[in-house]
JSON list of C-alpha atoms in Angstrom, two decimals:
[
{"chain": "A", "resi": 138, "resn": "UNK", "atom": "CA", "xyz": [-13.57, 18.30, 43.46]},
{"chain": "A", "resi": 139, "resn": "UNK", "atom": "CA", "xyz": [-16.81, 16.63, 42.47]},
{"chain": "A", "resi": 140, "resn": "UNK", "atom": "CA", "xyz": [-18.90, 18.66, 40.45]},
{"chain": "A", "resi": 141, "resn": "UNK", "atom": "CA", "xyz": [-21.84, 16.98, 41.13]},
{"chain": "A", "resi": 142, "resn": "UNK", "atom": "CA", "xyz": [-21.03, 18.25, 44.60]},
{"chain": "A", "resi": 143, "resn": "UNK", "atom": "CA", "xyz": [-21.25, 22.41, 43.40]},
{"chain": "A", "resi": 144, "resn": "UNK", "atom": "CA", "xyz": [-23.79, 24.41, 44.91]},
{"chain": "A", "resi": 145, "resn": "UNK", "atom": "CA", "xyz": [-25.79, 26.78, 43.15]},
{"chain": "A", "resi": 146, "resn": "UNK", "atom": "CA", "xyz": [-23.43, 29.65, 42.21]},
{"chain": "A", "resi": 147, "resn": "UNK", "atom": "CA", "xyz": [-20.16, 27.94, 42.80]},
{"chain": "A", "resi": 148, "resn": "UNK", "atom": "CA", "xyz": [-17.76, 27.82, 39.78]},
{"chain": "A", "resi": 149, "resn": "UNK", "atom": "CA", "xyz": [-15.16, 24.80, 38.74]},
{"chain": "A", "resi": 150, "resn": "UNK", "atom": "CA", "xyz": [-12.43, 25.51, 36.98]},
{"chain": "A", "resi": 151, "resn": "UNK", "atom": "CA", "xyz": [-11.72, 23.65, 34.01]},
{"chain": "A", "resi": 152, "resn": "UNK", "atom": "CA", "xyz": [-8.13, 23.71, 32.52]},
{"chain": "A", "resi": 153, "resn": "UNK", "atom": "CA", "xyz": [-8.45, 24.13, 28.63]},
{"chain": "A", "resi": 154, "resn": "UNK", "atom": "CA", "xyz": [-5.80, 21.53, 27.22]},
{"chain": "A", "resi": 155, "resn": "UNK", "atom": "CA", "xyz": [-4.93, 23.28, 23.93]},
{"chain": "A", "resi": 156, "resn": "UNK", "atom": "CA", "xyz": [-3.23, 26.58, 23.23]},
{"chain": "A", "resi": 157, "resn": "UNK", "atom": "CA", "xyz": [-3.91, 28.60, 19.80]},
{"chain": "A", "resi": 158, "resn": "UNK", "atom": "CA", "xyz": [-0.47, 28.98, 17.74]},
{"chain": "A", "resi": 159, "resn": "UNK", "atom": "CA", "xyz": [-0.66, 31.80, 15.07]},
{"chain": "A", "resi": 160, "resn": "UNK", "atom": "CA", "xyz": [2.26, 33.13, 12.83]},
{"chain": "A", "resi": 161, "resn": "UNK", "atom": "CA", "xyz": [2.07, 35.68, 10.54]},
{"chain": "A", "resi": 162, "resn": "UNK", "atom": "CA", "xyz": [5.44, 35.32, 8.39]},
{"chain": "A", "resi": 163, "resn": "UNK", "atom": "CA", "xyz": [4.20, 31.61, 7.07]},
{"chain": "A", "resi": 164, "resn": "UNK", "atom": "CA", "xyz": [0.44, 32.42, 7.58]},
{"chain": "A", "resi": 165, "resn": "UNK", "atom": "CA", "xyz": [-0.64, 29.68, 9.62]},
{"chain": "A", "resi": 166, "resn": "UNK", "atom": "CA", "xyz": [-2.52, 28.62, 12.44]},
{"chain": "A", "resi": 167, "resn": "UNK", "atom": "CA", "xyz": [-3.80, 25.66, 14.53]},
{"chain": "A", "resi": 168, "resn": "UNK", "atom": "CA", "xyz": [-3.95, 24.14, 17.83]},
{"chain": "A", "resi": 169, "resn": "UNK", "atom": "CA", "xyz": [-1.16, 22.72, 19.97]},
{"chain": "A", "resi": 170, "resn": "UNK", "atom": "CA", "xyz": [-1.19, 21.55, 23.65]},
{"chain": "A", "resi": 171, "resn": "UNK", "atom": "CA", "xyz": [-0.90, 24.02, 26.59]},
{"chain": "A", "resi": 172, "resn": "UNK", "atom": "CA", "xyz": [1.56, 21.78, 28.38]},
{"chain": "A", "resi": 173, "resn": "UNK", "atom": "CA", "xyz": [4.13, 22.83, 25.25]},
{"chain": "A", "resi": 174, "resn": "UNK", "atom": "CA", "xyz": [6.89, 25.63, 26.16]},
{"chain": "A", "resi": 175, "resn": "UNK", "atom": "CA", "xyz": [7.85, 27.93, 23.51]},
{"chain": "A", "resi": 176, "resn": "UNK", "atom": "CA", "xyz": [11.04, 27.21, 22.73]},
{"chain": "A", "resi": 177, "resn": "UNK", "atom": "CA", "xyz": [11.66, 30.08, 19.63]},
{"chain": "A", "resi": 178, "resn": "UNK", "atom": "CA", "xyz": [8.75, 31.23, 17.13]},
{"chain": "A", "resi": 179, "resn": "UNK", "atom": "CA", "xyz": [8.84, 28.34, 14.99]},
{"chain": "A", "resi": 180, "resn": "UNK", "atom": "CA", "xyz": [9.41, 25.61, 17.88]},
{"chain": "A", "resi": 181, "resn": "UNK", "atom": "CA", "xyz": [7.25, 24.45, 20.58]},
{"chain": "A", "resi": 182, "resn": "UNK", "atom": "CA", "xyz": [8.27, 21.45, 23.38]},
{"chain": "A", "resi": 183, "resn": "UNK", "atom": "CA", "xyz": [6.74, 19.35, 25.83]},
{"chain": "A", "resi": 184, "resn": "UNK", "atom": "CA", "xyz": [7.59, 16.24, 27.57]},
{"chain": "A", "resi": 185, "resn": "UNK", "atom": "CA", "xyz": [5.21, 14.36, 25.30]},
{"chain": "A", "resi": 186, "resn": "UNK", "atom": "CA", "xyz": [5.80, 15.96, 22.29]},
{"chain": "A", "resi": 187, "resn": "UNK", "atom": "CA", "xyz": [6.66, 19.16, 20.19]},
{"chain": "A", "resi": 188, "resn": "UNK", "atom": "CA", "xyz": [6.60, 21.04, 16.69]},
{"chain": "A", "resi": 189, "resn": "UNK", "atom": "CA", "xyz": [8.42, 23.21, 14.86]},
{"chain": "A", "resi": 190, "resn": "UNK", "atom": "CA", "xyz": [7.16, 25.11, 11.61]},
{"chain": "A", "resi": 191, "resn": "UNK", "atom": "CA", "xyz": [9.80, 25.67, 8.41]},
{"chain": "A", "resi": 192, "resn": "UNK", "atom": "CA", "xyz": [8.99, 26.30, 4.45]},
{"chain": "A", "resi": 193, "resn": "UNK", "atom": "CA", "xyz": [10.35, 25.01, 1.42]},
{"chain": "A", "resi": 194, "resn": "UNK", "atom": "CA", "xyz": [10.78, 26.40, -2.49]},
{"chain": "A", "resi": 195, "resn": "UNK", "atom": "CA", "xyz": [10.85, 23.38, -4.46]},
{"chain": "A", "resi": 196, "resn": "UNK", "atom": "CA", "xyz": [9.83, 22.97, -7.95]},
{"chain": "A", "resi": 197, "resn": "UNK", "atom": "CA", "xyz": [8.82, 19.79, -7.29]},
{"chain": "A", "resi": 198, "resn": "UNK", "atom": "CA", "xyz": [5.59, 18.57, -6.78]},
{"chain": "A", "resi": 199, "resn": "UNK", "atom": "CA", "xyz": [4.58, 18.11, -3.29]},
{"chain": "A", "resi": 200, "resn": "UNK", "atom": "CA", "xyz": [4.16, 14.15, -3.60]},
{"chain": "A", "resi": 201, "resn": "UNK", "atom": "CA", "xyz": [8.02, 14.45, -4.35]},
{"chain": "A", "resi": 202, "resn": "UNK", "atom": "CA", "xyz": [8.72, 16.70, -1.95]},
{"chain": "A", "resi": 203, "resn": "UNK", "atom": "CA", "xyz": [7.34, 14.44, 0.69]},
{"chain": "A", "resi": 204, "resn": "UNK", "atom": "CA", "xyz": [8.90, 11.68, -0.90]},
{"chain": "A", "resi": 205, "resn": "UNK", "atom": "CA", "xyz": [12.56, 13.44, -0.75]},
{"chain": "A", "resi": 206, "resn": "UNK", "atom": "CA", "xyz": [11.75, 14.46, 3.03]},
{"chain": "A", "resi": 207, "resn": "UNK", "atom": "CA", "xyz": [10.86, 10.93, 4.42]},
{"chain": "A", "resi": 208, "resn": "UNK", "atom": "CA", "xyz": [13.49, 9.16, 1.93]},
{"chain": "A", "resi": 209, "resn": "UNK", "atom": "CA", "xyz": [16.09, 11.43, 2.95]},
{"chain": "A", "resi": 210, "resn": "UNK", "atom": "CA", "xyz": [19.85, 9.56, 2.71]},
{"chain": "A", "resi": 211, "resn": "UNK", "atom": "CA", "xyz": [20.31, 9.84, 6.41]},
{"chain": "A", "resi": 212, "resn": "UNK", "atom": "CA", "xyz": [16.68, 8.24, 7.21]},
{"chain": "A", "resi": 213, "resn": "UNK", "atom": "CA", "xyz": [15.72, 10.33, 10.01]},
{"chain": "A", "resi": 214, "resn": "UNK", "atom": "CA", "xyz": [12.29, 8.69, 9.15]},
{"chain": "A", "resi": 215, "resn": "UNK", "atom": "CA", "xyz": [13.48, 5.39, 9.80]},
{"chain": "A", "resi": 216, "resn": "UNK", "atom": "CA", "xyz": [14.58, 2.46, 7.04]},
{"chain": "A", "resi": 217, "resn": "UNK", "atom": "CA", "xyz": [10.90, 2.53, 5.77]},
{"chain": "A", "resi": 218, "resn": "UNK", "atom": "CA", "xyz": [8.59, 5.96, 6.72]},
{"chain": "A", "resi": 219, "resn": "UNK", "atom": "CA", "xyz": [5.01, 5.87, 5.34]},
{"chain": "A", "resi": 220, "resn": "UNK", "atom": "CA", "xyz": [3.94, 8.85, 2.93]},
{"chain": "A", "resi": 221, "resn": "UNK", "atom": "CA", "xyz": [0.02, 9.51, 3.02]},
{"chain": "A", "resi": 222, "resn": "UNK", "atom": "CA", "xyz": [-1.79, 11.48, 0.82]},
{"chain": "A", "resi": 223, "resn": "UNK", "atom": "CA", "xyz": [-3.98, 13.60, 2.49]},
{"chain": "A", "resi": 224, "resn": "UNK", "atom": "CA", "xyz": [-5.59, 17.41, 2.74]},
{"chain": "A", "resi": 225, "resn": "UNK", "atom": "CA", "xyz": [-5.29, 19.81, 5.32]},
{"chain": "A", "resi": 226, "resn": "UNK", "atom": "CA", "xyz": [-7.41, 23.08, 5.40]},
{"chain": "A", "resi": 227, "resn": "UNK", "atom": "CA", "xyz": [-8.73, 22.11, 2.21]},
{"chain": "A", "resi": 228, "resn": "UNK", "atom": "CA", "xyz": [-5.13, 21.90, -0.12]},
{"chain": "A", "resi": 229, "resn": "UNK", "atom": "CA", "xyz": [-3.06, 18.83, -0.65]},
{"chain": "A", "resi": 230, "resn": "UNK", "atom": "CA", "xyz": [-1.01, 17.65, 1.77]},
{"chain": "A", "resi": 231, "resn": "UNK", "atom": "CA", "xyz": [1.40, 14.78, 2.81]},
{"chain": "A", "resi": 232, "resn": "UNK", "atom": "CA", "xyz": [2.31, 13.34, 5.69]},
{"chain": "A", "resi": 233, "resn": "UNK", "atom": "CA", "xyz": [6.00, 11.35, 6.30]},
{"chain": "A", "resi": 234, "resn": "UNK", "atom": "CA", "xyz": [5.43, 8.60, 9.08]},
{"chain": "A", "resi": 235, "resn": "UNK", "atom": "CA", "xyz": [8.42, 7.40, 10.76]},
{"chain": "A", "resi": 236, "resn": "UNK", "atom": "CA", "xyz": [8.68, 3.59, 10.64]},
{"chain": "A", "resi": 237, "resn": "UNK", "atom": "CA", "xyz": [9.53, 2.25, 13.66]},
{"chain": "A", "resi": 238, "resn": "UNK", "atom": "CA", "xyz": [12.98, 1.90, 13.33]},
{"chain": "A", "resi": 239, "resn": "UNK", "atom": "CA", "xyz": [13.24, 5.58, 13.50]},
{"chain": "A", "resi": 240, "resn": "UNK", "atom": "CA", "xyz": [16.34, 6.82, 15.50]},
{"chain": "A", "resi": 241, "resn": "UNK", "atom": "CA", "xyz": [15.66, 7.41, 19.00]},
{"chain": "A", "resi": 242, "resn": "UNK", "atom": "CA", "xyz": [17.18, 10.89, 19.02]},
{"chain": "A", "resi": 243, "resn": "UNK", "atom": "CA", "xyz": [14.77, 12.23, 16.45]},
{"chain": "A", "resi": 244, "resn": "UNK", "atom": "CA", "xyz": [11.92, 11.75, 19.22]},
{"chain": "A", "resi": 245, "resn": "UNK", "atom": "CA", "xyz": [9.21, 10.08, 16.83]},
{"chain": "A", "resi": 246, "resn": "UNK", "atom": "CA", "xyz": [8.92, 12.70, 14.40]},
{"chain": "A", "resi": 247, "resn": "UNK", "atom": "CA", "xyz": [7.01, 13.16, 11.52]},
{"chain": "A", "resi": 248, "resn": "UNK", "atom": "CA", "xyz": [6.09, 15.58, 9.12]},
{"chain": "A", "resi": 249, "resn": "UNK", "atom": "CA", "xyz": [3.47, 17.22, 7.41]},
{"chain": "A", "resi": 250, "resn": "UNK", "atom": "CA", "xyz": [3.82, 19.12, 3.83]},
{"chain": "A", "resi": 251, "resn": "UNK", "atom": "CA", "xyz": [1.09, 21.44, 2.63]},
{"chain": "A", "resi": 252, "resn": "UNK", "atom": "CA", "xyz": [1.42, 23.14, -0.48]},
{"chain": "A", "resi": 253, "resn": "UNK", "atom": "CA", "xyz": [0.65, 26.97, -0.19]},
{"chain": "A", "resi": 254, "resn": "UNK", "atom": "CA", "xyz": [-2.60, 28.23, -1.49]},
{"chain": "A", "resi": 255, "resn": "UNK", "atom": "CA", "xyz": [-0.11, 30.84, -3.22]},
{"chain": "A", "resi": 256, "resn": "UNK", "atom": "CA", "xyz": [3.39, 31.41, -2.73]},
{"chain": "A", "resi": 257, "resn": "UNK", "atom": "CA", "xyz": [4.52, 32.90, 0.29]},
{"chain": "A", "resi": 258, "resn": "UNK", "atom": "CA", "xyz": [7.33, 35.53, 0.78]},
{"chain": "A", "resi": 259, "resn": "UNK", "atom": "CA", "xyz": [9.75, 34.86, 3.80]},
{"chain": "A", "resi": 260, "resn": "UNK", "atom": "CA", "xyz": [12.80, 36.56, 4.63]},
{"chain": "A", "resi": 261, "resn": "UNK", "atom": "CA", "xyz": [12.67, 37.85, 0.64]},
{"chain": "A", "resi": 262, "resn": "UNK", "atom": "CA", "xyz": [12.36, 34.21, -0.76]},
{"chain": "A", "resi": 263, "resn": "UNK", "atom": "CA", "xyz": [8.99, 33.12, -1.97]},
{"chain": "A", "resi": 264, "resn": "UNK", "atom": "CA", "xyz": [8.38, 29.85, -0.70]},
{"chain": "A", "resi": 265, "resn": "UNK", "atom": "CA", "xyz": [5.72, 26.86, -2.38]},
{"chain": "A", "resi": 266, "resn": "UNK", "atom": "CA", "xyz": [5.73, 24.73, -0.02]},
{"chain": "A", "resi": 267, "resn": "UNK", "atom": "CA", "xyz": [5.02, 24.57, 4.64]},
{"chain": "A", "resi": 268, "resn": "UNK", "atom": "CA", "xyz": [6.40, 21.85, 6.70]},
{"chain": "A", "resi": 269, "resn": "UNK", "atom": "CA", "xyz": [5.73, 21.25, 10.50]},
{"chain": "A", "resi": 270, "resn": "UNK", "atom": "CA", "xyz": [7.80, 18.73, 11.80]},
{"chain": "A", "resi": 271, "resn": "UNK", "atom": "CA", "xyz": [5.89, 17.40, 14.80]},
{"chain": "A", "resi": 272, "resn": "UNK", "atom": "CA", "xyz": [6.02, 14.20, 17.12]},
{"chain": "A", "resi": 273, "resn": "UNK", "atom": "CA", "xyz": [3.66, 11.06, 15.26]},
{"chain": "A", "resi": 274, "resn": "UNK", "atom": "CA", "xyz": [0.92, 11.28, 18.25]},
{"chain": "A", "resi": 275, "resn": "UNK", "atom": "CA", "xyz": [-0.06, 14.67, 18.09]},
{"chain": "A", "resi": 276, "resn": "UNK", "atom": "CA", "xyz": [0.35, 14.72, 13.86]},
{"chain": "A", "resi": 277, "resn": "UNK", "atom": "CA", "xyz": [-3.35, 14.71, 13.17]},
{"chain": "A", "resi": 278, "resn": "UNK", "atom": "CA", "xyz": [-4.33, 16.79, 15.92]},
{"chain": "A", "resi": 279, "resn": "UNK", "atom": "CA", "xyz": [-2.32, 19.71, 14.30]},
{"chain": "A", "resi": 280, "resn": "UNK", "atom": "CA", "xyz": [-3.20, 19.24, 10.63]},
{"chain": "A", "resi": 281, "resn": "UNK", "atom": "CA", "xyz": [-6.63, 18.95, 11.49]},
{"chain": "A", "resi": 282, "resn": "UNK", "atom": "CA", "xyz": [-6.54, 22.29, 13.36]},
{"chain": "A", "resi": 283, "resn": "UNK", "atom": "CA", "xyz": [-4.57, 23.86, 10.64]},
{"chain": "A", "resi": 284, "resn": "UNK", "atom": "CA", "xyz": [-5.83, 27.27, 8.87]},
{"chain": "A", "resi": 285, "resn": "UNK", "atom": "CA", "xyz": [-4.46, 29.34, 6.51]},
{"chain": "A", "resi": 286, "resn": "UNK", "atom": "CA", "xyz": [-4.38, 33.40, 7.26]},
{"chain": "A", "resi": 287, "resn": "UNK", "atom": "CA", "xyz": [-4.82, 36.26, 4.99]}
]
């Protein structure tokens, strides 16, 4: 339909492209795409991309943490991932780039690491530490949508 073609009164309808994720247990939200199915709580999936949401305790410091996730021994990164320094809703926050020799089967993921504001308690572990694992073209999108609940 053209909408320069609308009469007065009539309505277009305009498909809104992203969906709001929330979860309560890691106390997060942000936006994903609407063309994503939910596959369980933590994991979304679409043809051109997906996420899926996890936590970590680590006693570590979070530039080590990401450093141990993209450097892991079976290099689902790739030979030589990229760790950025970054922020996301205001903390500090890391981001693991697959290189692109990155194994086929691990769909161009990356990762992002935010360190909680506090520690959070899940399943009666308290946890320092959030990780979305989500495909490299829709990485930014998320952390820059990302929010931290009460």
């Amino acid at each position: 339909m053209n909408p320069d073609a609308l009469l007065p009164g009539q309505i277009i309808c305009i498909p809104k492209p992203w969906n709001s994720y929330r979860n309560s247990t890691y106390k997060i939200g942000f936006m994903y795409p609407t063309r994503w199915a939910k596959i369980s709580s933590l994991h979304y999936e679409g043809v051109d991309g997906f996420f899926r949401i996890s936590s970590m305790s680590s006693i570590q410091e979070l530039e080590e943490a990401c450093k141990e996730e993209a450097y892991h021994k079976l290099k689902p990164y790739g030979s030589q991932p990229e760790i950025v320094l970054t922020t996301a809703a205001g903390l500090k926050a890391c981001l693991a780039i697959p290189s692109e020799d990155q194994p086929m089967e691990m769909k161009k993921q990356a990762a992002i690491i935010i360190q909680y504001p506090q520690e959070v308690e899940i399943d009666n572990q308290y946890h320092n530490h959030l990780i979305i694992w989500v495909d490299k073209e829709h990485m930014y999108d998320i952390k820059n949508s990302l929010i931290f609940l009460d």
